[in-house]
PDB file of C-alpha atoms in Angstrom:
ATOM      1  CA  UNK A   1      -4.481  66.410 247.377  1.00  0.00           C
ATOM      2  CA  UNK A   2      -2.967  64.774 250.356  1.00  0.00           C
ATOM      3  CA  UNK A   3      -3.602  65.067 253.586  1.00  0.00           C
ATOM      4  CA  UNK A   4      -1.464  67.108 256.133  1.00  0.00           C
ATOM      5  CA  UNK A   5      -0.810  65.828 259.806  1.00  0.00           C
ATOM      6  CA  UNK A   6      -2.632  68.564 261.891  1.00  0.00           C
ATOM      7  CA  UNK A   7      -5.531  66.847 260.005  1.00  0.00           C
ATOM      8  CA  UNK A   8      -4.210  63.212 260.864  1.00  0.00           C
ATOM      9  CA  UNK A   9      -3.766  64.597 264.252  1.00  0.00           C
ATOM     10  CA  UNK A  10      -7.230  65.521 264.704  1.00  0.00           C
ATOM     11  CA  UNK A  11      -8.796  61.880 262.773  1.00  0.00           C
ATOM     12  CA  UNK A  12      -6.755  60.155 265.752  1.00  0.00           C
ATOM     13  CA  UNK A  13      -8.054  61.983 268.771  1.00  0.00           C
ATOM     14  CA  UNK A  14     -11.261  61.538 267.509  1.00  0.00           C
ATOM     15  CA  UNK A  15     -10.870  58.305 267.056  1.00  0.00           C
ATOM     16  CA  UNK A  16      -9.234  57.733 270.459  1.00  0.00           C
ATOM     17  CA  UNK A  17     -11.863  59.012 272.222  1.00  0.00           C
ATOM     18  CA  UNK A  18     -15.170  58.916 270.067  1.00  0.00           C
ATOM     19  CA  UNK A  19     -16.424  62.141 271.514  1.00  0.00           C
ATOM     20  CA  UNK A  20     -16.184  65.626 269.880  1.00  0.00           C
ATOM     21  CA  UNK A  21     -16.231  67.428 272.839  1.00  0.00           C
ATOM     22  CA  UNK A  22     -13.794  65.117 274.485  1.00  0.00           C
ATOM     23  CA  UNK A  23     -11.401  64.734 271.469  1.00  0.00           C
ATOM     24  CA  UNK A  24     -11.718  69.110 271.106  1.00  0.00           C
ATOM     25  CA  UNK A  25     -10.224  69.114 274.649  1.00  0.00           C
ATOM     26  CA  UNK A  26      -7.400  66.892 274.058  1.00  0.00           C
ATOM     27  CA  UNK A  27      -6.151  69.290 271.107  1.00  0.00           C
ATOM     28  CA  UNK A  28      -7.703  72.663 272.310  1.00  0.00           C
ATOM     29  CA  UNK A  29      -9.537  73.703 269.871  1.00  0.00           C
ATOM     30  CA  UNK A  30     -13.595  73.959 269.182  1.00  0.00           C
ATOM     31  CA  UNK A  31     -15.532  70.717 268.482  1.00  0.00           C
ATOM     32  CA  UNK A  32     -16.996  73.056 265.346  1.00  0.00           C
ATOM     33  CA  UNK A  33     -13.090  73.531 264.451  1.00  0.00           C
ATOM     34  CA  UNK A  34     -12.235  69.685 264.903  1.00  0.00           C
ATOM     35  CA  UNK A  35     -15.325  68.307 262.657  1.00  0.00           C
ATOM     36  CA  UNK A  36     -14.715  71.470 259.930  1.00  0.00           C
ATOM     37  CA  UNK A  37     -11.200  69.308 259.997  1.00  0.00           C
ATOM     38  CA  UNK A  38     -12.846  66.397 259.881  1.00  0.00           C
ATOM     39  CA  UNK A  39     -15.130  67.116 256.617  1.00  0.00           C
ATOM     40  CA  UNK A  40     -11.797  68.560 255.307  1.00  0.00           C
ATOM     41  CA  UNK A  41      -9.609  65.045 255.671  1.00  0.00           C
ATOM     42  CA  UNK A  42     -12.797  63.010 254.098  1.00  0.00           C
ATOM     43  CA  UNK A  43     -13.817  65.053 251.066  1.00  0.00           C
ATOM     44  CA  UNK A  44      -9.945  65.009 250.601  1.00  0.00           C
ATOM     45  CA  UNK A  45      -9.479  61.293 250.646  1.00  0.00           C
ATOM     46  CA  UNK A  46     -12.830  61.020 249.274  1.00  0.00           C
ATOM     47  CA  UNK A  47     -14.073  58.492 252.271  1.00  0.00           C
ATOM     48  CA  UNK A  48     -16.793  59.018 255.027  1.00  0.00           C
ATOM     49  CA  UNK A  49     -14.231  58.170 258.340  1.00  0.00           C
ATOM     50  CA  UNK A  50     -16.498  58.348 260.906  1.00  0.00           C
ATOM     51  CA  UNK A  51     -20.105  57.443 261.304  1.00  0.00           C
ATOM     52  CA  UNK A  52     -21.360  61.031 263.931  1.00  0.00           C
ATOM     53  CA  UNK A  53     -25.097  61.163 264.914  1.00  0.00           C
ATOM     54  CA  UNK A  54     -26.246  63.576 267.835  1.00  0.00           C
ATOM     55  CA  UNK A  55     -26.129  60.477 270.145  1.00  0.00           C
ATOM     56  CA  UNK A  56     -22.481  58.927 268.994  1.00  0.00           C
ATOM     57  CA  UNK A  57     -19.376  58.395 267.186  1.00  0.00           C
ATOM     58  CA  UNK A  58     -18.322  55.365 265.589  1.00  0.00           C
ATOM     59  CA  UNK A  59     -15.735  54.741 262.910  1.00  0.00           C
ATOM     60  CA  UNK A  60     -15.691  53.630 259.874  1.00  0.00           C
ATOM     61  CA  UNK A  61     -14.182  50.393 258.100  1.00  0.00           C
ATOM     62  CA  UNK A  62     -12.190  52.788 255.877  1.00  0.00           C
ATOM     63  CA  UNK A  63     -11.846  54.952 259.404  1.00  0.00           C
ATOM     64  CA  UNK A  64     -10.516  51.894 261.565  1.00  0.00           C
ATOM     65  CA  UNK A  65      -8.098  51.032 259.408  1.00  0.00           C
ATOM     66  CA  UNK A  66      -6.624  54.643 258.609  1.00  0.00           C
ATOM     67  CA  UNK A  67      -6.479  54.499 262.623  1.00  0.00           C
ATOM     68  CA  UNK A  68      -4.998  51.550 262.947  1.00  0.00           C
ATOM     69  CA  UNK A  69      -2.118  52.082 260.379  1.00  0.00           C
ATOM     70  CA  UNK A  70      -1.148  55.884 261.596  1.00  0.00           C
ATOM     71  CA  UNK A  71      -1.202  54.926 265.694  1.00  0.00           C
ATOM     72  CA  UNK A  72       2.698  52.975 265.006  1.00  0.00           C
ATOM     73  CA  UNK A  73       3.415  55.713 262.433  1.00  0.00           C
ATOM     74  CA  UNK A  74       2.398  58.750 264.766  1.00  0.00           C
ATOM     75  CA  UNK A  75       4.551  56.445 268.033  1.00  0.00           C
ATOM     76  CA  UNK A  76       7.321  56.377 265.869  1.00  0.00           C
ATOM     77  CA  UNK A  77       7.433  60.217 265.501  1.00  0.00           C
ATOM     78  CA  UNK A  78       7.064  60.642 269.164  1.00  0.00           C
ATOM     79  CA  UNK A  79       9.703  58.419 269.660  1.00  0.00           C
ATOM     80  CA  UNK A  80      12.035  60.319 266.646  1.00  0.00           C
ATOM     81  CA  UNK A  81      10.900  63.738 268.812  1.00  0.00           C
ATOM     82  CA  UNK A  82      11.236  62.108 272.051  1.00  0.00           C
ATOM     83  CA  UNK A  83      15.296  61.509 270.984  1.00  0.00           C
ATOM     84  CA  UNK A  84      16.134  64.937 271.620  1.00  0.00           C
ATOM     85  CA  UNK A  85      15.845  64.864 274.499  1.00  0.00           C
ATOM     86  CA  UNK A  86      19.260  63.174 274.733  1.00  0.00           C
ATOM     87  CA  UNK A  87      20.509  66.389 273.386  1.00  0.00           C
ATOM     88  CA  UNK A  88      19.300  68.161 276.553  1.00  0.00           C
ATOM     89  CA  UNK A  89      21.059  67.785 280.257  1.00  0.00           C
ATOM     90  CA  UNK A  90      17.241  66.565 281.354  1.00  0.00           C
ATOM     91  CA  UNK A  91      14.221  65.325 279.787  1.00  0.00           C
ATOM     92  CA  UNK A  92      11.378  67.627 278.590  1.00  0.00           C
ATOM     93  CA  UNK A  93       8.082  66.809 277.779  1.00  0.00           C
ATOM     94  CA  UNK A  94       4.541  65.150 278.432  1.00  0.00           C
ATOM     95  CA  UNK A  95       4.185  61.808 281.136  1.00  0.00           C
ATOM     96  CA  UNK A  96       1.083  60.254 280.434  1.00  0.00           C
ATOM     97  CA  UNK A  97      -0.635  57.494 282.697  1.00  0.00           C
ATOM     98  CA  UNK A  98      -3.554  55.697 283.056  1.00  0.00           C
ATOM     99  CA  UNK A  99      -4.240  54.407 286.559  1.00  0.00           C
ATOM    100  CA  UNK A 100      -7.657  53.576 288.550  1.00  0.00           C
ATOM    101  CA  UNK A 101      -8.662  56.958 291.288  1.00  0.00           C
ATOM    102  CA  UNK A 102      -7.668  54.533 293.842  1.00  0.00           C
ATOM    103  CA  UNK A 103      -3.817  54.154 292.811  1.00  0.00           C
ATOM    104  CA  UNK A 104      -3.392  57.288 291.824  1.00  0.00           C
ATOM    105  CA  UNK A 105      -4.036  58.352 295.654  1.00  0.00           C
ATOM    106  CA  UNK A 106      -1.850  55.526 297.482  1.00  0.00           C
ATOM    107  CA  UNK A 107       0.895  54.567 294.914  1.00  0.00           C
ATOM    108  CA  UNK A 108       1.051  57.942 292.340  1.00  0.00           C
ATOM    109  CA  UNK A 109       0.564  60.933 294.033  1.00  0.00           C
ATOM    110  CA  UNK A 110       3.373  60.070 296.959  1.00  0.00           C
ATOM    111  CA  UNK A 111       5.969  59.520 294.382  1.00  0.00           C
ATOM    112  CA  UNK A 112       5.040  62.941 291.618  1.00  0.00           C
ATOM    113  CA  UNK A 113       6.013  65.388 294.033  1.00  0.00           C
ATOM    114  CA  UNK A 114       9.792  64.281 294.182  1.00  0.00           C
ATOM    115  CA  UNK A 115       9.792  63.373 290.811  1.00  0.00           C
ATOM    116  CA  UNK A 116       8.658  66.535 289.994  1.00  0.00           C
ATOM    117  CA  UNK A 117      11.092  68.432 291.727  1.00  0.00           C
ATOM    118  CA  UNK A 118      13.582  66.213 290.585  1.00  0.00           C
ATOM    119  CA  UNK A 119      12.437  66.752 286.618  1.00  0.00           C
ATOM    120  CA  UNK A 120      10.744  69.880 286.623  1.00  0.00           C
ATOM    121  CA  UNK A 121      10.706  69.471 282.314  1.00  0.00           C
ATOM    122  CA  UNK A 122       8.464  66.940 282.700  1.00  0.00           C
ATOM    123  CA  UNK A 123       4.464  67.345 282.842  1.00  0.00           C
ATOM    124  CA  UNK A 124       2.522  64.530 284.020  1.00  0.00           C
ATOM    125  CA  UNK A 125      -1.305  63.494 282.917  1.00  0.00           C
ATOM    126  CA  UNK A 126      -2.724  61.547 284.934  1.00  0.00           C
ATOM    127  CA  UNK A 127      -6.003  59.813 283.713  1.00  0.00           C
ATOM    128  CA  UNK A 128      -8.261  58.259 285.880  1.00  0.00           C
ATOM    129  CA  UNK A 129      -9.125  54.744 284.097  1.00  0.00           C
ATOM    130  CA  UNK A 130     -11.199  52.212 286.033  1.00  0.00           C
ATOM    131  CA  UNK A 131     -11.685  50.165 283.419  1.00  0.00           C
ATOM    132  CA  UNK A 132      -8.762  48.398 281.677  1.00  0.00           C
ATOM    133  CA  UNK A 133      -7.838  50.411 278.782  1.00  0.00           C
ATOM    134  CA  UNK A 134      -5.254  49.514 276.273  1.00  0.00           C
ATOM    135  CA  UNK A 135      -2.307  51.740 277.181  1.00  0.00           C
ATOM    136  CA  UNK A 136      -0.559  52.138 273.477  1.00  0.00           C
ATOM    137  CA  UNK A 137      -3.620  52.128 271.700  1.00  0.00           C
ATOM    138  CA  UNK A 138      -5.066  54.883 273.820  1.00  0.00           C
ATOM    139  CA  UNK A 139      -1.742  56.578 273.455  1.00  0.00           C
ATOM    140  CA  UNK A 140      -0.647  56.328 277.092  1.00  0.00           C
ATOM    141  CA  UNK A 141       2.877  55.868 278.501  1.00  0.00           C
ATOM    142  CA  UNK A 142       2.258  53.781 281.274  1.00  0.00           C
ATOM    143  CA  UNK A 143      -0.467  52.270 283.646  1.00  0.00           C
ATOM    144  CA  UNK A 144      -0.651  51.536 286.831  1.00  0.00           C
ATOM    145  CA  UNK A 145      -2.205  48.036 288.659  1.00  0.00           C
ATOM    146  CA  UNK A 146      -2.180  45.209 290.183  1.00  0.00           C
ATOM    147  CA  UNK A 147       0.843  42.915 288.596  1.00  0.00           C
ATOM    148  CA  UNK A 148      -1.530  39.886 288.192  1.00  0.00           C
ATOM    149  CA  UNK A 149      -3.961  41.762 285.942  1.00  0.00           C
ATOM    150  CA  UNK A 150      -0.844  43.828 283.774  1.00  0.00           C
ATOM    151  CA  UNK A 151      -0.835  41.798 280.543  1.00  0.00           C
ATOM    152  CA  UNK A 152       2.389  39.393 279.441  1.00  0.00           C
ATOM    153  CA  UNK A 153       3.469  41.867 277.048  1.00  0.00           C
ATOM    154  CA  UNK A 154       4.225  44.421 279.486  1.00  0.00           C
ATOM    155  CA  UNK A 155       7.298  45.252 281.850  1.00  0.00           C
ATOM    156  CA  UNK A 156       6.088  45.579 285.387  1.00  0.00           C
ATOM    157  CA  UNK A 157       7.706  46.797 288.213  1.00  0.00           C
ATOM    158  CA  UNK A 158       6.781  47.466 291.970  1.00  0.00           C
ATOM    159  CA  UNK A 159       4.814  50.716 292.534  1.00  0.00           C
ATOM    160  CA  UNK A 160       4.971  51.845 296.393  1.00  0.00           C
ATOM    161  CA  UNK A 161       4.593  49.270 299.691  1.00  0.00           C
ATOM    162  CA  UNK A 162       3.054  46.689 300.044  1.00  0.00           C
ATOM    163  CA  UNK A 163      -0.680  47.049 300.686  1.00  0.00           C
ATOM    164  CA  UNK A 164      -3.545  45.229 302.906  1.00  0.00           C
ATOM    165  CA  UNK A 165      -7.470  44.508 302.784  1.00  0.00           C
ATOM    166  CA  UNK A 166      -9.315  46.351 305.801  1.00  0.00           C
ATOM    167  CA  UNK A 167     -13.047  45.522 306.477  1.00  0.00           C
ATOM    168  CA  UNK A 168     -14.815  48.636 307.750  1.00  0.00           C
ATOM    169  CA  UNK A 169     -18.125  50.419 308.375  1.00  0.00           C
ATOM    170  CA  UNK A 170     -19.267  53.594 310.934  1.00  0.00           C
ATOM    171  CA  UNK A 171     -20.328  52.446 314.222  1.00  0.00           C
ATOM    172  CA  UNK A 172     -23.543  53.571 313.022  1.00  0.00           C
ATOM    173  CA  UNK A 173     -23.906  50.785 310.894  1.00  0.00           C
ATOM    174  CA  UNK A 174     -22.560  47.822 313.565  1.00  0.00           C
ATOM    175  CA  UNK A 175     -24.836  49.346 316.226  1.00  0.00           C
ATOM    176  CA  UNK A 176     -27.695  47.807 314.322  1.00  0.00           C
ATOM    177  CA  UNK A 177     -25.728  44.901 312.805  1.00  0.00           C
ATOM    178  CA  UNK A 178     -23.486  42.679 315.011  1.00  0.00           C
ATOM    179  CA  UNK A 179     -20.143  42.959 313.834  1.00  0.00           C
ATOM    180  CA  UNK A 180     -19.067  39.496 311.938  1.00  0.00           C
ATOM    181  CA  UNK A 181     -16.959  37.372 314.099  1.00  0.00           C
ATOM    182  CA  UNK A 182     -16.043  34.764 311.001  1.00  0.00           C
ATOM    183  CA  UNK A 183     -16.186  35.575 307.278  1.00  0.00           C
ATOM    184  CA  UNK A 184     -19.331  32.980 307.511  1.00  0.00           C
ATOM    185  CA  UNK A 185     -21.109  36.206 309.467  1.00  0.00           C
ATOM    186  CA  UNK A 186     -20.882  38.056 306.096  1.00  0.00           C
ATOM    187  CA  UNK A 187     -23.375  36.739 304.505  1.00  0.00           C
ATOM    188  CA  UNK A 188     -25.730  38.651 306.892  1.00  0.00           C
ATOM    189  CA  UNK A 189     -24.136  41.944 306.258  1.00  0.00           C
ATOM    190  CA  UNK A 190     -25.306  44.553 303.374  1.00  0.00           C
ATOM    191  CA  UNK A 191     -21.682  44.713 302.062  1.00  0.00           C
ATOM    192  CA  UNK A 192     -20.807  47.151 299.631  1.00  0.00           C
ATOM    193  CA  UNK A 193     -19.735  45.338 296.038  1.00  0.00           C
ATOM    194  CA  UNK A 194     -16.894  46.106 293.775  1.00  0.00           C
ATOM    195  CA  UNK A 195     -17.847  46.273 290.342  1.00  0.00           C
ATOM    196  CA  UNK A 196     -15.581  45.480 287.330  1.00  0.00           C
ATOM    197  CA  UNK A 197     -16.034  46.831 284.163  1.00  0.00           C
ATOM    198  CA  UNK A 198     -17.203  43.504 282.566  1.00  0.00           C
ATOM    199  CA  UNK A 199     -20.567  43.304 285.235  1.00  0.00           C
ATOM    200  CA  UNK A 200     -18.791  40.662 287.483  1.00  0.00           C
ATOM    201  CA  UNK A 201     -18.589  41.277 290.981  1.00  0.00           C
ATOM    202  CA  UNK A 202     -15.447  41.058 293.441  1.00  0.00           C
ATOM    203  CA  UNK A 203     -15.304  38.428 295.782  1.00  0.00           C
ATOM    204  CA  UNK A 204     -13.938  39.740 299.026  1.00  0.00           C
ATOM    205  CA  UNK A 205     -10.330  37.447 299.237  1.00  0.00           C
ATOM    206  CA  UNK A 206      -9.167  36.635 303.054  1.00  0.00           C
ATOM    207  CA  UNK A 207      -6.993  34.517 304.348  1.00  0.00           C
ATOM    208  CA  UNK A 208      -5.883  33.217 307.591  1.00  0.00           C
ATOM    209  CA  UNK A 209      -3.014  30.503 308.934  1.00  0.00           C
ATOM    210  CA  UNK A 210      -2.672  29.872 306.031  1.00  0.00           C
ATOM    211  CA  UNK A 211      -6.137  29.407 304.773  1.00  0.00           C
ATOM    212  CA  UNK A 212      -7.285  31.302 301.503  1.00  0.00           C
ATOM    213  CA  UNK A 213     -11.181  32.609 301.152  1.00  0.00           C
ATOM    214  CA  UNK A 214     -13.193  34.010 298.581  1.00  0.00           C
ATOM    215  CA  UNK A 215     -16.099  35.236 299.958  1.00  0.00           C
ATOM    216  CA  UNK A 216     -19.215  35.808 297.883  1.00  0.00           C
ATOM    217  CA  UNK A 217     -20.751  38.738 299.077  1.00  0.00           C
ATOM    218  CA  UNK A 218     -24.166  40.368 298.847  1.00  0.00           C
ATOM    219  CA  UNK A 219     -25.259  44.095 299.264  1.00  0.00           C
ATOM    220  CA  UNK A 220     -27.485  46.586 298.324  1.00  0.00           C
ATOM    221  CA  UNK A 221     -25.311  48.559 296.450  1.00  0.00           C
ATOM    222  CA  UNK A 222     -22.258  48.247 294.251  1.00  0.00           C
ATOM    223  CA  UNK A 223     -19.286  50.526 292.601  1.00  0.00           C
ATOM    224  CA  UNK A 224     -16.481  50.446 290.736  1.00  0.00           C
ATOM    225  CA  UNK A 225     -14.203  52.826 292.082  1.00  0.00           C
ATOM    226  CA  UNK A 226     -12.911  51.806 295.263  1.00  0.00           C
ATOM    227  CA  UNK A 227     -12.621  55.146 296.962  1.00  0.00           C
ATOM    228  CA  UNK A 228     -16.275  55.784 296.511  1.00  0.00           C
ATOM    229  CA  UNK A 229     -16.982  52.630 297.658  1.00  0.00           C
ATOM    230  CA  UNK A 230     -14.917  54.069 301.045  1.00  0.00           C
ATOM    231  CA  UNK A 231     -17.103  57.470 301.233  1.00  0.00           C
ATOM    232  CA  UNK A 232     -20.049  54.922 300.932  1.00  0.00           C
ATOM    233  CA  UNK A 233     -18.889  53.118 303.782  1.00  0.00           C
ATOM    234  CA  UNK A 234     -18.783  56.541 306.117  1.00  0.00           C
ATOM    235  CA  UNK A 235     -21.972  57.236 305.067  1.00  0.00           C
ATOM    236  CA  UNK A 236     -23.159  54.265 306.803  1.00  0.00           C
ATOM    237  CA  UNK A 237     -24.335  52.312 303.448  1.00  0.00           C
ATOM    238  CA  UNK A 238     -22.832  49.048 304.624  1.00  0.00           C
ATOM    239  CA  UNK A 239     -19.951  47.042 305.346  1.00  0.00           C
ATOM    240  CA  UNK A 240     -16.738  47.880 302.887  1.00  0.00           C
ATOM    241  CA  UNK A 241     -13.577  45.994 301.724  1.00  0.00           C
ATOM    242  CA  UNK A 242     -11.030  48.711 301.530  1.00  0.00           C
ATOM    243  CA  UNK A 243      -7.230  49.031 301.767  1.00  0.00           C
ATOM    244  CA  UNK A 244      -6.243  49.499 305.197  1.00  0.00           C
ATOM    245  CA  UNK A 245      -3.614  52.756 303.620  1.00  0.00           C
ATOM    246  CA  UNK A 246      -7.456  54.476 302.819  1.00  0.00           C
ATOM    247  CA  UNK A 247      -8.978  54.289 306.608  1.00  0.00           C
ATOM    248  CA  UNK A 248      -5.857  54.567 309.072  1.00  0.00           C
ATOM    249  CA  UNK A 249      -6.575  57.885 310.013  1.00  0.00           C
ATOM    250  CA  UNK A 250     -10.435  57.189 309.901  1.00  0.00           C
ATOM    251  CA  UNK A 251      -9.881  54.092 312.015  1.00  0.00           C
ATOM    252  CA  UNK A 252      -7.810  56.183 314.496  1.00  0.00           C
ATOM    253  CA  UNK A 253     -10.627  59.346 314.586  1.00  0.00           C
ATOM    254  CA  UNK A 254     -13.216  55.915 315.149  1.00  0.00           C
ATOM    255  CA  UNK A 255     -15.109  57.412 312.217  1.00  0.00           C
ATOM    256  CA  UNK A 256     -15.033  53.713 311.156  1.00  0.00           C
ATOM    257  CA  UNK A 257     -14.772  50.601 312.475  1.00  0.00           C
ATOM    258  CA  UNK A 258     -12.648  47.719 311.309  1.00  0.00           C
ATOM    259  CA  UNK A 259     -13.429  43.894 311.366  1.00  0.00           C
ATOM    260  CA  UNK A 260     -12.140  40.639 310.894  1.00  0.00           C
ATOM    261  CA  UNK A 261      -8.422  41.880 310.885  1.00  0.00           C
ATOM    262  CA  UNK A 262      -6.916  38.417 311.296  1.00  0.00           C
ATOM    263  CA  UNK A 263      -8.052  37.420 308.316  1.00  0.00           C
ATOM    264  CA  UNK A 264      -6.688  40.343 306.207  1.00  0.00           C
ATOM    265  CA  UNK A 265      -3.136  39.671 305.442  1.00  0.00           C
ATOM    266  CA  UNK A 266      -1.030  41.985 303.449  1.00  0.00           C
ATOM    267  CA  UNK A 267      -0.144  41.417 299.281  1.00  0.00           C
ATOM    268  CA  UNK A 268       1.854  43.313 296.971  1.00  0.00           C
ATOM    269  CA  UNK A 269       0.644  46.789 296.191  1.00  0.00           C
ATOM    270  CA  UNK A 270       0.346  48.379 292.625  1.00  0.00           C
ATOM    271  CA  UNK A 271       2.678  47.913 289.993  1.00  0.00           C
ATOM    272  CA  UNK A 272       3.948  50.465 287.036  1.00  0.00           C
ATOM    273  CA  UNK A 273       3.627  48.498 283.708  1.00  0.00           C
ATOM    274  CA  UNK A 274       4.942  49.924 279.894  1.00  0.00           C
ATOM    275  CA  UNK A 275       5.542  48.138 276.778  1.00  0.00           C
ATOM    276  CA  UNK A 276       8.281  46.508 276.410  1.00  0.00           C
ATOM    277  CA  UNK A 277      10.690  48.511 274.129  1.00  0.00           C
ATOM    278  CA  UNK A 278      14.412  48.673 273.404  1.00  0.00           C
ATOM    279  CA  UNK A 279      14.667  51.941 274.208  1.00  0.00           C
ATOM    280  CA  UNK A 280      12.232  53.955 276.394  1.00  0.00           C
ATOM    281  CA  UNK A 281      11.238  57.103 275.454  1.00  0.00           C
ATOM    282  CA  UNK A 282      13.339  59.501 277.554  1.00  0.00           C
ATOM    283  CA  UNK A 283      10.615  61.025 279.654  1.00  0.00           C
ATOM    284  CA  UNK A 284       9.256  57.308 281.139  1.00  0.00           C
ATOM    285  CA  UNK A 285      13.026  56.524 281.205  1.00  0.00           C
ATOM    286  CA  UNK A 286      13.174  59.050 283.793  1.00  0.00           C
ATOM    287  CA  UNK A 287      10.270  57.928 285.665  1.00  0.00           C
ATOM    288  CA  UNK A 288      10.595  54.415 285.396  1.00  0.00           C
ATOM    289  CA  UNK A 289      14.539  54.919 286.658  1.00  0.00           C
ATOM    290  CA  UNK A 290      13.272  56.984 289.404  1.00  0.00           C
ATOM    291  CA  UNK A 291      10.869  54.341 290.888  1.00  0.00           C
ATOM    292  CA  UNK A 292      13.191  51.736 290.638  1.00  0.00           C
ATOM    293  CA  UNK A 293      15.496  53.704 292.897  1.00  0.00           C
ATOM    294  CA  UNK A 294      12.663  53.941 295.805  1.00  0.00           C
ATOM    295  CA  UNK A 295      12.162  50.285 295.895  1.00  0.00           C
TER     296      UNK A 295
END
């Protein structure tokens, strides 16, 4: 008996995700109705697919490579589907983008609501990813970051302005510190770390006339999402490294205070990347034309 694709459908959001609940959610359905699906694909090809304890989800050798030989099959339907839409006077259908909480505020969210209106066919997901994710595999249009950490394989393009570094904290915080003068003054500051997926920690980059730092900071307490780093900042938990876009307003209210300003200089902002095809699915077509038009 073979298998049918609501059932292949189900193996690969489990497998994207490695969480019942999670994978349930994605497909809208019970997790009891997606692992009854489950048992019904394995005692059908007669192979365990997934290894599921109360405490995880793993797959399978046989269950990796099912995976990894239906993700190009199941693209190239969405694709075949995704052709229609040249049938229609506008595209119709589902945006999907994975993009760190902190680009989604400054570089996504001011550009959705004119697309939007623009292509009202066209839902967007936006999924807040941190961590560097693998945007086909995960089954993701697009992503969103900085252009030197997009990899080779990708088309990038600009994503919003320009952005640049701010170094803040509440006066709270500099009434019992002395704000730093140099970047040398850091190193007496509790300043609040970045931290990458990996365990490594960000070294604040500054620059000046010319003159390029990275400055190995040292705190009490580190994150990896940069706006939480910012509501850790305001509530007075150290000295932050921000982008100045976050704390204008803040800045101007003198809810925080900013530092070392000469040595912040601006960079390029965040960049829209998606694999390189010869022909975009219509939807990210529409996007991707859009945002070239703003810049």
């Amino acid at each position: 008996m073979q298998a049918d694709v609501r059932e292949l459908t189900v193996f690969l959001e489990i497998a994207r995700h490695l969480n019942f609940r999670r994978a349930a959610g994605a497909l809208g359905v019970t997790p009891s109705a997606l692992s009854h699906s489950l048992r019904g694909l394995e005692e059908k090809l007669g192979l365990r697919l997934v290894h599921r304890t109360t405490r995880s989800v793993a797959l399978t050798a046989a269950g990796e490579r099912l995976a990894e030989r239906l993700r190009p099959a199941f693209r190239d339907i969405d694709d075949a589907l995704d052709d229609l839409n040249t049938f229609r006077e506008a595209p119709v259908g589902k945006l999907r983008i994975s993009a760190a909480r902190v680009a989604i505020r400054l570089a996504l969210l001011p550009v959705l609501r004119p697309f939007l209106e623009e292509h009202p066919g066209i839902e967007v997901e936006l999924v807040d990813g941190a961590a560097f994710v693998d945007i086909v595999k995960e089954g993701f249009d697009a992503g969103v970051r900085f252009h030197e950490r997009v990899a080779a394989d990708m088309v990038a393009i600009p994503l919003g302005p320009r952005l640049r570094s701010a170094l803040v904290a509440t006066p709270a915080y500099f009434a019992k510190h002395p704000p730093p003068k140099t970047p040398g003054d850091l190193a007496a500051h509790d300043c609040i770390q970045f931290r990458f997926s990996n365990g490594s920690r960000y070294a604040w980059e500054l620059e000046r006339d010319g003159k390029a730092l990275e400055v190995e900071t040292r705190g009490s307490l580190a994150l990896s999402d940069q706006v939480e780093i910012l509501e850790a900042a305001l509530a007075g938990l150290g000295l932050a490294y921000v982008f100045e876009s976050q704390v204008e307003s803040l800045l101007r209210q003198r809810r925080l205070v900013r530092v070392l300003e000469d040595w912040c200089p601006s960079y390029p902002g965040f960049f829209l990347y998606y694999p390189s095809r010869r022909h975009l699915p219509p939807v990210l077509k529409a996007f991707v034309d859009f945002v070239r038009a703003r810049t």
